[in-house]
JSON list of C-alpha atoms in Angstrom, two decimals:
[
{"chain": "A", "resi": 1, "resn": "UNK", "atom": "CA", "xyz": [0.00, 0.00, 0.00]},
{"chain": "A", "resi": 2, "resn": "UNK", "atom": "CA", "xyz": [0.87, 3.67, 0.14]},
{"chain": "A", "resi": 3, "resn": "UNK", "atom": "CA", "xyz": [2.42, 5.27, 3.20]},
{"chain": "A", "resi": 4, "resn": "UNK", "atom": "CA", "xyz": [0.73, 8.53, 4.21]},
{"chain": "A", "resi": 5, "resn": "UNK", "atom": "CA", "xyz": [2.43, 10.74, 6.76]},
{"chain": "A", "resi": 6, "resn": "UNK", "atom": "CA", "xyz": [0.82, 13.78, 8.29]},
{"chain": "A", "resi": 7, "resn": "UNK", "atom": "CA", "xyz": [2.52, 16.48, 10.27]},
{"chain": "A", "resi": 8, "resn": "UNK", "atom": "CA", "xyz": [2.41, 17.81, 12.86]},
{"chain": "A", "resi": 9, "resn": "UNK", "atom": "CA", "xyz": [0.53, 15.14, 14.83]},
{"chain": "A", "resi": 10, "resn": "UNK", "atom": "CA", "xyz": [-0.73, 17.72, 17.33]},
{"chain": "A", "resi": 11, "resn": "UNK", "atom": "CA", "xyz": [-1.19, 21.46, 17.02]},
{"chain": "A", "resi": 12, "resn": "UNK", "atom": "CA", "xyz": [-2.40, 24.04, 19.52]},
{"chain": "A", "resi": 13, "resn": "UNK", "atom": "CA", "xyz": [-3.33, 27.47, 18.23]},
{"chain": "A", "resi": 14, "resn": "UNK", "atom": "CA", "xyz": [-4.67, 30.66, 19.67]},
{"chain": "A", "resi": 15, "resn": "UNK", "atom": "CA", "xyz": [-7.85, 31.82, 17.96]},
{"chain": "A", "resi": 16, "resn": "UNK", "atom": "CA", "xyz": [-7.00, 34.00, 14.98]},
{"chain": "A", "resi": 17, "resn": "UNK", "atom": "CA", "xyz": [-3.68, 32.31, 14.21]},
{"chain": "A", "resi": 18, "resn": "UNK", "atom": "CA", "xyz": [-2.77, 30.71, 10.88]},
{"chain": "A", "resi": 19, "resn": "UNK", "atom": "CA", "xyz": [-1.45, 27.18, 10.35]},
{"chain": "A", "resi": 20, "resn": "UNK", "atom": "CA", "xyz": [-0.20, 24.77, 7.71]},
{"chain": "A", "resi": 21, "resn": "UNK", "atom": "CA", "xyz": [-0.81, 21.03, 7.84]},
{"chain": "A", "resi": 22, "resn": "UNK", "atom": "CA", "xyz": [1.26, 18.72, 5.67]},
{"chain": "A", "resi": 23, "resn": "UNK", "atom": "CA", "xyz": [0.59, 15.35, 4.03]},
{"chain": "A", "resi": 24, "resn": "UNK", "atom": "CA", "xyz": [3.36, 13.33, 2.39]},
{"chain": "A", "resi": 25, "resn": "UNK", "atom": "CA", "xyz": [2.67, 10.16, 0.44]},
{"chain": "A", "resi": 26, "resn": "UNK", "atom": "CA", "xyz": [4.99, 7.49, -0.83]},
{"chain": "A", "resi": 27, "resn": "UNK", "atom": "CA", "xyz": [3.67, 6.80, -4.35]},
{"chain": "A", "resi": 28, "resn": "UNK", "atom": "CA", "xyz": [1.81, 8.46, -7.20]},
{"chain": "A", "resi": 29, "resn": "UNK", "atom": "CA", "xyz": [-1.89, 8.98, -6.58]},
{"chain": "A", "resi": 30, "resn": "UNK", "atom": "CA", "xyz": [-4.84, 10.07, -8.66]},
{"chain": "A", "resi": 31, "resn": "UNK", "atom": "CA", "xyz": [-7.14, 11.07, -5.81]},
{"chain": "A", "resi": 32, "resn": "UNK", "atom": "CA", "xyz": [-6.43, 13.06, -2.66]},
{"chain": "A", "resi": 33, "resn": "UNK", "atom": "CA", "xyz": [-8.94, 14.37, -0.17]},
{"chain": "A", "resi": 34, "resn": "UNK", "atom": "CA", "xyz": [-8.70, 16.40, 3.03]},
{"chain": "A", "resi": 35, "resn": "UNK", "atom": "CA", "xyz": [-11.25, 15.73, 5.75]},
{"chain": "A", "resi": 36, "resn": "UNK", "atom": "CA", "xyz": [-12.10, 17.31, 9.09]},
{"chain": "A", "resi": 37, "resn": "UNK", "atom": "CA", "xyz": [-13.35, 14.88, 11.70]},
{"chain": "A", "resi": 38, "resn": "UNK", "atom": "CA", "xyz": [-15.55, 16.73, 14.12]},
{"chain": "A", "resi": 39, "resn": "UNK", "atom": "CA", "xyz": [-15.94, 15.80, 17.81]},
{"chain": "A", "resi": 40, "resn": "UNK", "atom": "CA", "xyz": [-18.92, 13.58, 16.93]},
{"chain": "A", "resi": 41, "resn": "UNK", "atom": "CA", "xyz": [-16.80, 11.52, 14.56]},
{"chain": "A", "resi": 42, "resn": "UNK", "atom": "CA", "xyz": [-18.22, 12.73, 11.26]},
{"chain": "A", "resi": 43, "resn": "UNK", "atom": "CA", "xyz": [-15.70, 13.05, 8.43]},
{"chain": "A", "resi": 44, "resn": "UNK", "atom": "CA", "xyz": [-16.45, 16.32, 6.69]},
{"chain": "A", "resi": 45, "resn": "UNK", "atom": "CA", "xyz": [-15.14, 16.82, 3.15]},
{"chain": "A", "resi": 46, "resn": "UNK", "atom": "CA", "xyz": [-12.86, 19.83, 2.90]},
{"chain": "A", "resi": 47, "resn": "UNK", "atom": "CA", "xyz": [-11.14, 19.41, -0.45]},
{"chain": "A", "resi": 48, "resn": "UNK", "atom": "CA", "xyz": [-10.97, 16.95, -3.32]},
{"chain": "A", "resi": 49, "resn": "UNK", "atom": "CA", "xyz": [-7.59, 17.94, -4.67]},
{"chain": "A", "resi": 50, "resn": "UNK", "atom": "CA", "xyz": [-5.52, 15.41, -6.64]},
{"chain": "A", "resi": 51, "resn": "UNK", "atom": "CA", "xyz": [-3.45, 18.33, -7.95]},
{"chain": "A", "resi": 52, "resn": "UNK", "atom": "CA", "xyz": [-3.34, 22.12, -7.99]},
{"chain": "A", "resi": 53, "resn": "UNK", "atom": "CA", "xyz": [-4.69, 24.67, -5.54]},
{"chain": "A", "resi": 54, "resn": "UNK", "atom": "CA", "xyz": [-8.19, 25.29, -4.22]},
{"chain": "A", "resi": 55, "resn": "UNK", "atom": "CA", "xyz": [-9.64, 27.76, -1.76]},
{"chain": "A", "resi": 56, "resn": "UNK", "atom": "CA", "xyz": [-12.81, 27.71, 0.29]},
{"chain": "A", "resi": 57, "resn": "UNK", "atom": "CA", "xyz": [-13.21, 30.65, 2.65]},
{"chain": "A", "resi": 58, "resn": "UNK", "atom": "CA", "xyz": [-10.51, 30.56, 5.30]},
{"chain": "A", "resi": 59, "resn": "UNK", "atom": "CA", "xyz": [-9.21, 27.22, 4.07]},
{"chain": "A", "resi": 60, "resn": "UNK", "atom": "CA", "xyz": [-7.06, 26.47, 1.09]},
{"chain": "A", "resi": 61, "resn": "UNK", "atom": "CA", "xyz": [-5.14, 23.45, -0.12]},
{"chain": "A", "resi": 62, "resn": "UNK", "atom": "CA", "xyz": [-2.33, 22.72, -2.54]},
{"chain": "A", "resi": 63, "resn": "UNK", "atom": "CA", "xyz": [-1.25, 19.35, -3.90]},
{"chain": "A", "resi": 64, "resn": "UNK", "atom": "CA", "xyz": [2.02, 18.91, -5.75]},
{"chain": "A", "resi": 65, "resn": "UNK", "atom": "CA", "xyz": [1.52, 15.42, -7.09]},
{"chain": "A", "resi": 66, "resn": "UNK", "atom": "CA", "xyz": [4.95, 15.17, -8.74]},
{"chain": "A", "resi": 67, "resn": "UNK", "atom": "CA", "xyz": [6.61, 15.81, -5.38]},
{"chain": "A", "resi": 68, "resn": "UNK", "atom": "CA", "xyz": [4.10, 13.68, -3.45]},
{"chain": "A", "resi": 69, "resn": "UNK", "atom": "CA", "xyz": [2.80, 16.12, -0.90]},
{"chain": "A", "resi": 70, "resn": "UNK", "atom": "CA", "xyz": [-0.22, 18.23, -0.10]},
{"chain": "A", "resi": 71, "resn": "UNK", "atom": "CA", "xyz": [-0.68, 21.20, 2.21]},
{"chain": "A", "resi": 72, "resn": "UNK", "atom": "CA", "xyz": [-3.79, 22.44, 4.00]},
{"chain": "A", "resi": 73, "resn": "UNK", "atom": "CA", "xyz": [-3.79, 26.08, 5.11]},
{"chain": "A", "resi": 74, "resn": "UNK", "atom": "CA", "xyz": [-6.07, 27.37, 7.80]},
{"chain": "A", "resi": 75, "resn": "UNK", "atom": "CA", "xyz": [-6.17, 31.13, 8.23]},
{"chain": "A", "resi": 76, "resn": "UNK", "atom": "CA", "xyz": [-7.72, 33.14, 11.08]},
{"chain": "A", "resi": 77, "resn": "UNK", "atom": "CA", "xyz": [-8.47, 29.94, 12.99]},
{"chain": "A", "resi": 78, "resn": "UNK", "atom": "CA", "xyz": [-11.64, 29.64, 15.05]},
{"chain": "A", "resi": 79, "resn": "UNK", "atom": "CA", "xyz": [-12.52, 27.33, 17.94]},
{"chain": "A", "resi": 80, "resn": "UNK", "atom": "CA", "xyz": [-14.87, 25.47, 15.62]},
{"chain": "A", "resi": 81, "resn": "UNK", "atom": "CA", "xyz": [-11.84, 24.43, 13.55]},
{"chain": "A", "resi": 82, "resn": "UNK", "atom": "CA", "xyz": [-10.79, 22.12, 16.38]},
{"chain": "A", "resi": 83, "resn": "UNK", "atom": "CA", "xyz": [-10.77, 18.42, 15.63]},
{"chain": "A", "resi": 84, "resn": "UNK", "atom": "CA", "xyz": [-8.70, 15.98, 13.64]},
{"chain": "A", "resi": 85, "resn": "UNK", "atom": "CA", "xyz": [-7.68, 16.66, 10.04]},
{"chain": "A", "resi": 86, "resn": "UNK", "atom": "CA", "xyz": [-7.08, 13.66, 7.80]},
{"chain": "A", "resi": 87, "resn": "UNK", "atom": "CA", "xyz": [-5.45, 13.37, 4.44]},
{"chain": "A", "resi": 88, "resn": "UNK", "atom": "CA", "xyz": [-6.51, 10.37, 2.34]},
{"chain": "A", "resi": 89, "resn": "UNK", "atom": "CA", "xyz": [-5.05, 9.21, -0.97]},
{"chain": "A", "resi": 90, "resn": "UNK", "atom": "CA", "xyz": [-6.15, 6.74, -3.60]},
{"chain": "A", "resi": 91, "resn": "UNK", "atom": "CA", "xyz": [-4.20, 5.08, -6.40]},
{"chain": "A", "resi": 92, "resn": "UNK", "atom": "CA", "xyz": [-5.77, 4.49, -9.78]},
{"chain": "A", "resi": 93, "resn": "UNK", "atom": "CA", "xyz": [-7.25, 1.01, -9.99]},
{"chain": "A", "resi": 94, "resn": "UNK", "atom": "CA", "xyz": [-7.00, 0.30, -6.27]},
{"chain": "A", "resi": 95, "resn": "UNK", "atom": "CA", "xyz": [-10.42, 1.58, -5.15]},
{"chain": "A", "resi": 96, "resn": "UNK", "atom": "CA", "xyz": [-9.43, 2.25, -1.58]},
{"chain": "A", "resi": 97, "resn": "UNK", "atom": "CA", "xyz": [-8.29, 5.25, 0.41]},
{"chain": "A", "resi": 98, "resn": "UNK", "atom": "CA", "xyz": [-5.17, 5.19, 2.52]},
{"chain": "A", "resi": 99, "resn": "UNK", "atom": "CA", "xyz": [-5.43, 7.57, 5.45]},
{"chain": "A", "resi": 100, "resn": "UNK", "atom": "CA", "xyz": [-2.74, 9.29, 7.42]},
{"chain": "A", "resi": 101, "resn": "UNK", "atom": "CA", "xyz": [-2.80, 9.28, 11.22]},
{"chain": "A", "resi": 102, "resn": "UNK", "atom": "CA", "xyz": [-4.23, 12.77, 11.28]},
{"chain": "A", "resi": 103, "resn": "UNK", "atom": "CA", "xyz": [-3.34, 16.14, 12.77]},
{"chain": "A", "resi": 104, "resn": "UNK", "atom": "CA", "xyz": [-5.20, 16.91, 15.98]},
{"chain": "A", "resi": 105, "resn": "UNK", "atom": "CA", "xyz": [-5.90, 20.64, 16.12]},
{"chain": "A", "resi": 106, "resn": "UNK", "atom": "CA", "xyz": [-6.97, 22.49, 19.25]},
{"chain": "A", "resi": 107, "resn": "UNK", "atom": "CA", "xyz": [-7.89, 26.14, 18.80]},
{"chain": "A", "resi": 108, "resn": "UNK", "atom": "CA", "xyz": [-8.09, 28.00, 22.09]},
{"chain": "A", "resi": 109, "resn": "UNK", "atom": "CA", "xyz": [-10.24, 31.12, 22.58]},
{"chain": "B", "resi": 1, "resn": "UNK", "atom": "CA", "xyz": [-30.68, 10.94, -0.09]},
{"chain": "B", "resi": 2, "resn": "UNK", "atom": "CA", "xyz": [-28.80, 14.09, 0.81]},
{"chain": "B", "resi": 3, "resn": "UNK", "atom": "CA", "xyz": [-25.88, 12.26, 2.36]},
{"chain": "B", "resi": 4, "resn": "UNK", "atom": "CA", "xyz": [-24.59, 8.85, 3.43]},
{"chain": "B", "resi": 5, "resn": "UNK", "atom": "CA", "xyz": [-26.69, 7.51, 6.27]},
{"chain": "B", "resi": 6, "resn": "UNK", "atom": "CA", "xyz": [-25.60, 4.81, 8.72]},
{"chain": "B", "resi": 7, "resn": "UNK", "atom": "CA", "xyz": [-27.55, 2.99, 11.38]},
{"chain": "B", "resi": 8, "resn": "UNK", "atom": "CA", "xyz": [-27.47, 2.40, 14.21]},
{"chain": "B", "resi": 9, "resn": "UNK", "atom": "CA", "xyz": [-25.27, 5.25, 15.41]},
{"chain": "B", "resi": 10, "resn": "UNK", "atom": "CA", "xyz": [-24.28, 3.29, 18.50]},
{"chain": "B", "resi": 11, "resn": "UNK", "atom": "CA", "xyz": [-24.33, -0.43, 19.18]},
{"chain": "B", "resi": 12, "resn": "UNK", "atom": "CA", "xyz": [-23.36, -2.30, 22.31]},
{"chain": "B", "resi": 13, "resn": "UNK", "atom": "CA", "xyz": [-22.96, -6.03, 21.81]},
{"chain": "B", "resi": 14, "resn": "UNK", "atom": "CA", "xyz": [-22.11, -8.79, 24.21]},
{"chain": "B", "resi": 15, "resn": "UNK", "atom": "CA", "xyz": [-19.09, -10.83, 23.23]},
{"chain": "B", "resi": 16, "resn": "UNK", "atom": "CA", "xyz": [-20.19, -13.63, 20.93]},
{"chain": "B", "resi": 17, "resn": "UNK", "atom": "CA", "xyz": [-23.25, -11.80, 19.65]},
{"chain": "B", "resi": 18, "resn": "UNK", "atom": "CA", "xyz": [-23.81, -11.18, 15.91]},
{"chain": "B", "resi": 19, "resn": "UNK", "atom": "CA", "xyz": [-24.32, -7.59, 14.72]},
{"chain": "B", "resi": 20, "resn": "UNK", "atom": "CA", "xyz": [-25.47, -5.97, 11.47]},
{"chain": "B", "resi": 21, "resn": "UNK", "atom": "CA", "xyz": [-24.56, -2.43, 10.48]},
{"chain": "B", "resi": 22, "resn": "UNK", "atom": "CA", "xyz": [-26.44, -0.64, 7.72]},
{"chain": "B", "resi": 23, "resn": "UNK", "atom": "CA", "xyz": [-25.29, 1.93, 5.18]},
{"chain": "B", "resi": 24, "resn": "UNK", "atom": "CA", "xyz": [-27.52, 3.96, 2.84]},
{"chain": "B", "resi": 25, "resn": "UNK", "atom": "CA", "xyz": [-25.25, 5.59, 0.24]},
{"chain": "B", "resi": 26, "resn": "UNK", "atom": "CA", "xyz": [-25.97, 8.74, -1.71]},
{"chain": "B", "resi": 27, "resn": "UNK", "atom": "CA", "xyz": [-28.51, 7.96, -4.40]},
{"chain": "B", "resi": 28, "resn": "UNK", "atom": "CA", "xyz": [-26.87, 7.09, -7.71]},
{"chain": "B", "resi": 29, "resn": "UNK", "atom": "CA", "xyz": [-23.43, 6.42, -6.25]},
{"chain": "B", "resi": 30, "resn": "UNK", "atom": "CA", "xyz": [-21.87, 3.35, -7.79]},
{"chain": "B", "resi": 31, "resn": "UNK", "atom": "CA", "xyz": [-18.96, 2.89, -5.39]},
{"chain": "B", "resi": 32, "resn": "UNK", "atom": "CA", "xyz": [-19.37, 1.99, -1.73]},
{"chain": "B", "resi": 33, "resn": "UNK", "atom": "CA", "xyz": [-16.65, 1.48, 0.89]},
{"chain": "B", "resi": 34, "resn": "UNK", "atom": "CA", "xyz": [-16.50, 0.27, 4.47]},
{"chain": "B", "resi": 35, "resn": "UNK", "atom": "CA", "xyz": [-13.77, 1.44, 6.83]},
{"chain": "B", "resi": 36, "resn": "UNK", "atom": "CA", "xyz": [-12.89, 0.64, 10.43]},
{"chain": "B", "resi": 37, "resn": "UNK", "atom": "CA", "xyz": [-11.53, 3.35, 12.71]},
{"chain": "B", "resi": 38, "resn": "UNK", "atom": "CA", "xyz": [-9.90, 2.47, 16.02]},
{"chain": "B", "resi": 39, "resn": "UNK", "atom": "CA", "xyz": [-9.63, 5.12, 18.71]},
{"chain": "B", "resi": 40, "resn": "UNK", "atom": "CA", "xyz": [-6.97, 7.70, 17.90]},
{"chain": "B", "resi": 41, "resn": "UNK", "atom": "CA", "xyz": [-6.17, 6.30, 14.47]},
{"chain": "B", "resi": 42, "resn": "UNK", "atom": "CA", "xyz": [-7.07, 6.97, 10.88]},
{"chain": "B", "resi": 43, "resn": "UNK", "atom": "CA", "xyz": [-9.74, 4.88, 9.15]},
{"chain": "B", "resi": 44, "resn": "UNK", "atom": "CA", "xyz": [-8.60, 1.61, 7.63]},
{"chain": "B", "resi": 45, "resn": "UNK", "atom": "CA", "xyz": [-10.10, 0.01, 4.53]},
{"chain": "B", "resi": 46, "resn": "UNK", "atom": "CA", "xyz": [-12.31, -3.05, 4.92]},
{"chain": "B", "resi": 47, "resn": "UNK", "atom": "CA", "xyz": [-14.10, -3.65, 1.62]},
{"chain": "B", "resi": 48, "resn": "UNK", "atom": "CA", "xyz": [-15.25, -2.07, -1.65]},
{"chain": "B", "resi": 49, "resn": "UNK", "atom": "CA", "xyz": [-18.36, -2.54, -3.82]},
{"chain": "B", "resi": 50, "resn": "UNK", "atom": "CA", "xyz": [-19.02, -1.38, -7.33]},
{"chain": "B", "resi": 51, "resn": "UNK", "atom": "CA", "xyz": [-22.79, -1.63, -7.65]},
{"chain": "B", "resi": 52, "resn": "UNK", "atom": "CA", "xyz": [-23.62, -5.06, -6.22]},
{"chain": "B", "resi": 53, "resn": "UNK", "atom": "CA", "xyz": [-20.23, -6.58, -6.91]},
{"chain": "B", "resi": 54, "resn": "UNK", "atom": "CA", "xyz": [-17.78, -6.85, -4.04]},
{"chain": "B", "resi": 55, "resn": "UNK", "atom": "CA", "xyz": [-14.53, -6.18, -5.89]},
{"chain": "B", "resi": 56, "resn": "UNK", "atom": "CA", "xyz": [-12.16, -5.94, -2.95]},
{"chain": "B", "resi": 57, "resn": "UNK", "atom": "CA", "xyz": [-12.50, -7.48, 0.50]},
{"chain": "B", "resi": 58, "resn": "UNK", "atom": "CA", "xyz": [-8.82, -7.55, 1.31]},
{"chain": "B", "resi": 59, "resn": "UNK", "atom": "CA", "xyz": [-9.24, -5.44, 4.44]},
{"chain": "B", "resi": 60, "resn": "UNK", "atom": "CA", "xyz": [-11.76, -7.66, 6.24]},
{"chain": "B", "resi": 61, "resn": "UNK", "atom": "CA", "xyz": [-9.86, -8.79, 9.35]},
{"chain": "B", "resi": 62, "resn": "UNK", "atom": "CA", "xyz": [-11.34, -12.29, 9.61]},
{"chain": "B", "resi": 63, "resn": "UNK", "atom": "CA", "xyz": [-14.00, -14.59, 8.19]},
{"chain": "B", "resi": 64, "resn": "UNK", "atom": "CA", "xyz": [-16.32, -13.34, 10.94]},
{"chain": "B", "resi": 65, "resn": "UNK", "atom": "CA", "xyz": [-16.75, -10.17, 8.87]},
{"chain": "B", "resi": 66, "resn": "UNK", "atom": "CA", "xyz": [-19.12, -10.26, 5.94]},
{"chain": "B", "resi": 67, "resn": "UNK", "atom": "CA", "xyz": [-20.50, -7.46, 3.74]},
{"chain": "B", "resi": 68, "resn": "UNK", "atom": "CA", "xyz": [-23.17, -7.39, 1.09]},
{"chain": "B", "resi": 69, "resn": "UNK", "atom": "CA", "xyz": [-24.89, -4.95, -1.26]},
{"chain": "B", "resi": 70, "resn": "UNK", "atom": "CA", "xyz": [-27.44, -7.17, -3.02]},
{"chain": "B", "resi": 71, "resn": "UNK", "atom": "CA", "xyz": [-29.25, -4.53, -5.08]},
{"chain": "B", "resi": 72, "resn": "UNK", "atom": "CA", "xyz": [-26.39, -2.12, -5.58]},
{"chain": "B", "resi": 73, "resn": "UNK", "atom": "CA", "xyz": [-27.66, 0.46, -3.12]},
{"chain": "B", "resi": 74, "resn": "UNK", "atom": "CA", "xyz": [-27.99, -0.28, 0.62]},
{"chain": "B", "resi": 75, "resn": "UNK", "atom": "CA", "xyz": [-25.12, -2.23, 2.15]},
{"chain": "B", "resi": 76, "resn": "UNK", "atom": "CA", "xyz": [-24.87, -4.26, 5.34]},
{"chain": "B", "resi": 77, "resn": "UNK", "atom": "CA", "xyz": [-21.72, -5.13, 7.24]},
{"chain": "B", "resi": 78, "resn": "UNK", "atom": "CA", "xyz": [-22.21, -8.17, 9.44]},
{"chain": "B", "resi": 79, "resn": "UNK", "atom": "CA", "xyz": [-19.89, -9.27, 12.20]},
{"chain": "B", "resi": 80, "resn": "UNK", "atom": "CA", "xyz": [-20.43, -12.73, 13.64]},
{"chain": "B", "resi": 81, "resn": "UNK", "atom": "CA", "xyz": [-19.42, -13.83, 17.13]},
{"chain": "B", "resi": 82, "resn": "UNK", "atom": "CA", "xyz": [-18.18, -10.35, 18.07]},
{"chain": "B", "resi": 83, "resn": "UNK", "atom": "CA", "xyz": [-14.98, -10.02, 20.10]},
{"chain": "B", "resi": 84, "resn": "UNK", "atom": "CA", "xyz": [-13.64, -7.14, 22.13]},
{"chain": "B", "resi": 85, "resn": "UNK", "atom": "CA", "xyz": [-11.09, -6.23, 19.47]},
{"chain": "B", "resi": 86, "resn": "UNK", "atom": "CA", "xyz": [-13.99, -5.53, 17.09]},
{"chain": "B", "resi": 87, "resn": "UNK", "atom": "CA", "xyz": [-14.84, -2.44, 19.13]},
{"chain": "B", "resi": 88, "resn": "UNK", "atom": "CA", "xyz": [-14.35, 0.52, 16.79]},
{"chain": "B", "resi": 89, "resn": "UNK", "atom": "CA", "xyz": [-16.20, 3.03, 14.66]},
{"chain": "B", "resi": 90, "resn": "UNK", "atom": "CA", "xyz": [-17.35, 1.58, 11.36]},
{"chain": "B", "resi": 91, "resn": "UNK", "atom": "CA", "xyz": [-17.55, 4.13, 8.57]},
{"chain": "B", "resi": 92, "resn": "UNK", "atom": "CA", "xyz": [-19.30, 3.82, 5.24]},
{"chain": "B", "resi": 93, "resn": "UNK", "atom": "CA", "xyz": [-18.48, 6.00, 2.23]},
{"chain": "B", "resi": 94, "resn": "UNK", "atom": "CA", "xyz": [-19.86, 6.32, -1.27]},
{"chain": "B", "resi": 95, "resn": "UNK", "atom": "CA", "xyz": [-18.71, 7.96, -4.47]},
{"chain": "B", "resi": 96, "resn": "UNK", "atom": "CA", "xyz": [-20.23, 8.52, -7.88]},
{"chain": "B", "resi": 97, "resn": "UNK", "atom": "CA", "xyz": [-17.71, 6.23, -9.53]},
{"chain": "B", "resi": 98, "resn": "UNK", "atom": "CA", "xyz": [-14.21, 4.86, -9.11]},
{"chain": "B", "resi": 99, "resn": "UNK", "atom": "CA", "xyz": [-11.55, 7.34, -8.08]},
{"chain": "B", "resi": 100, "resn": "UNK", "atom": "CA", "xyz": [-13.97, 10.23, -7.60]},
{"chain": "B", "resi": 101, "resn": "UNK", "atom": "CA", "xyz": [-14.75, 12.27, -4.49]},
{"chain": "B", "resi": 102, "resn": "UNK", "atom": "CA", "xyz": [-15.96, 10.11, -1.61]},
{"chain": "B", "resi": 103, "resn": "UNK", "atom": "CA", "xyz": [-18.46, 11.12, 1.06]},
{"chain": "B", "resi": 104, "resn": "UNK", "atom": "CA", "xyz": [-18.63, 9.51, 4.48]},
{"chain": "B", "resi": 105, "resn": "UNK", "atom": "CA", "xyz": [-21.50, 8.70, 6.80]},
{"chain": "B", "resi": 106, "resn": "UNK", "atom": "CA", "xyz": [-21.58, 9.52, 10.51]},
{"chain": "B", "resi": 107, "resn": "UNK", "atom": "CA", "xyz": [-20.35, 6.07, 11.43]},
{"chain": "B", "resi": 108, "resn": "UNK", "atom": "CA", "xyz": [-21.53, 3.35, 13.78]},
{"chain": "B", "resi": 109, "resn": "UNK", "atom": "CA", "xyz": [-19.70, 3.12, 17.09]},
{"chain": "B", "resi": 110, "resn": "UNK", "atom": "CA", "xyz": [-19.57, -0.56, 18.09]},
{"chain": "B", "resi": 111, "resn": "UNK", "atom": "CA", "xyz": [-18.65, -1.48, 21.65]},
{"chain": "B", "resi": 112, "resn": "UNK", "atom": "CA", "xyz": [-18.24, -5.15, 22.50]},
{"chain": "B", "resi": 113, "resn": "UNK", "atom": "CA", "xyz": [-18.52, -5.93, 26.22]}
]
């Protein structure tokens, strides 16, 4: 399978701060998604981003597929951003996602 | 439906009991996945369906685990003779087709006592 490494594993921010979460993967992929898992366990889709850059409000993401990494930017963080952020990748023809271990974010008021 | 729906949300089973977990995917989605998430870890793949065909069951941890999707829509994950190590959150996801954006349900938290 593919190895997916996320960093940092834990992150504590003061409300209003910015942060960058990183996802490295060990092989070429044709699908990459970022999820936010809320305190109730629901995986919320943030970005479907196999390559390029996307923005959605205070969040943006960039995937550089040729260099096998993706970045998730959170600007002006809010307490509601707290939770675990997962990166998941999929290889063509394999029909399964490989997840990283997640980044646990705690935004303090 | 509007999203992927799973039931029950919580299930407590006595060791040795059989359980059945249900997943209603987004209408029209061809691909359906089951994942298992242990506490503090990322989800791990169990099995994949394309319509009614189970194309990959390489992640099922033992022959006590069985999944079906007989009409290509609703899917059931069955665990026979549950054991304590089966305690986890079971997540279902669906996508329009292979290698497209996947959407996850709320999960079923299984506790085996």
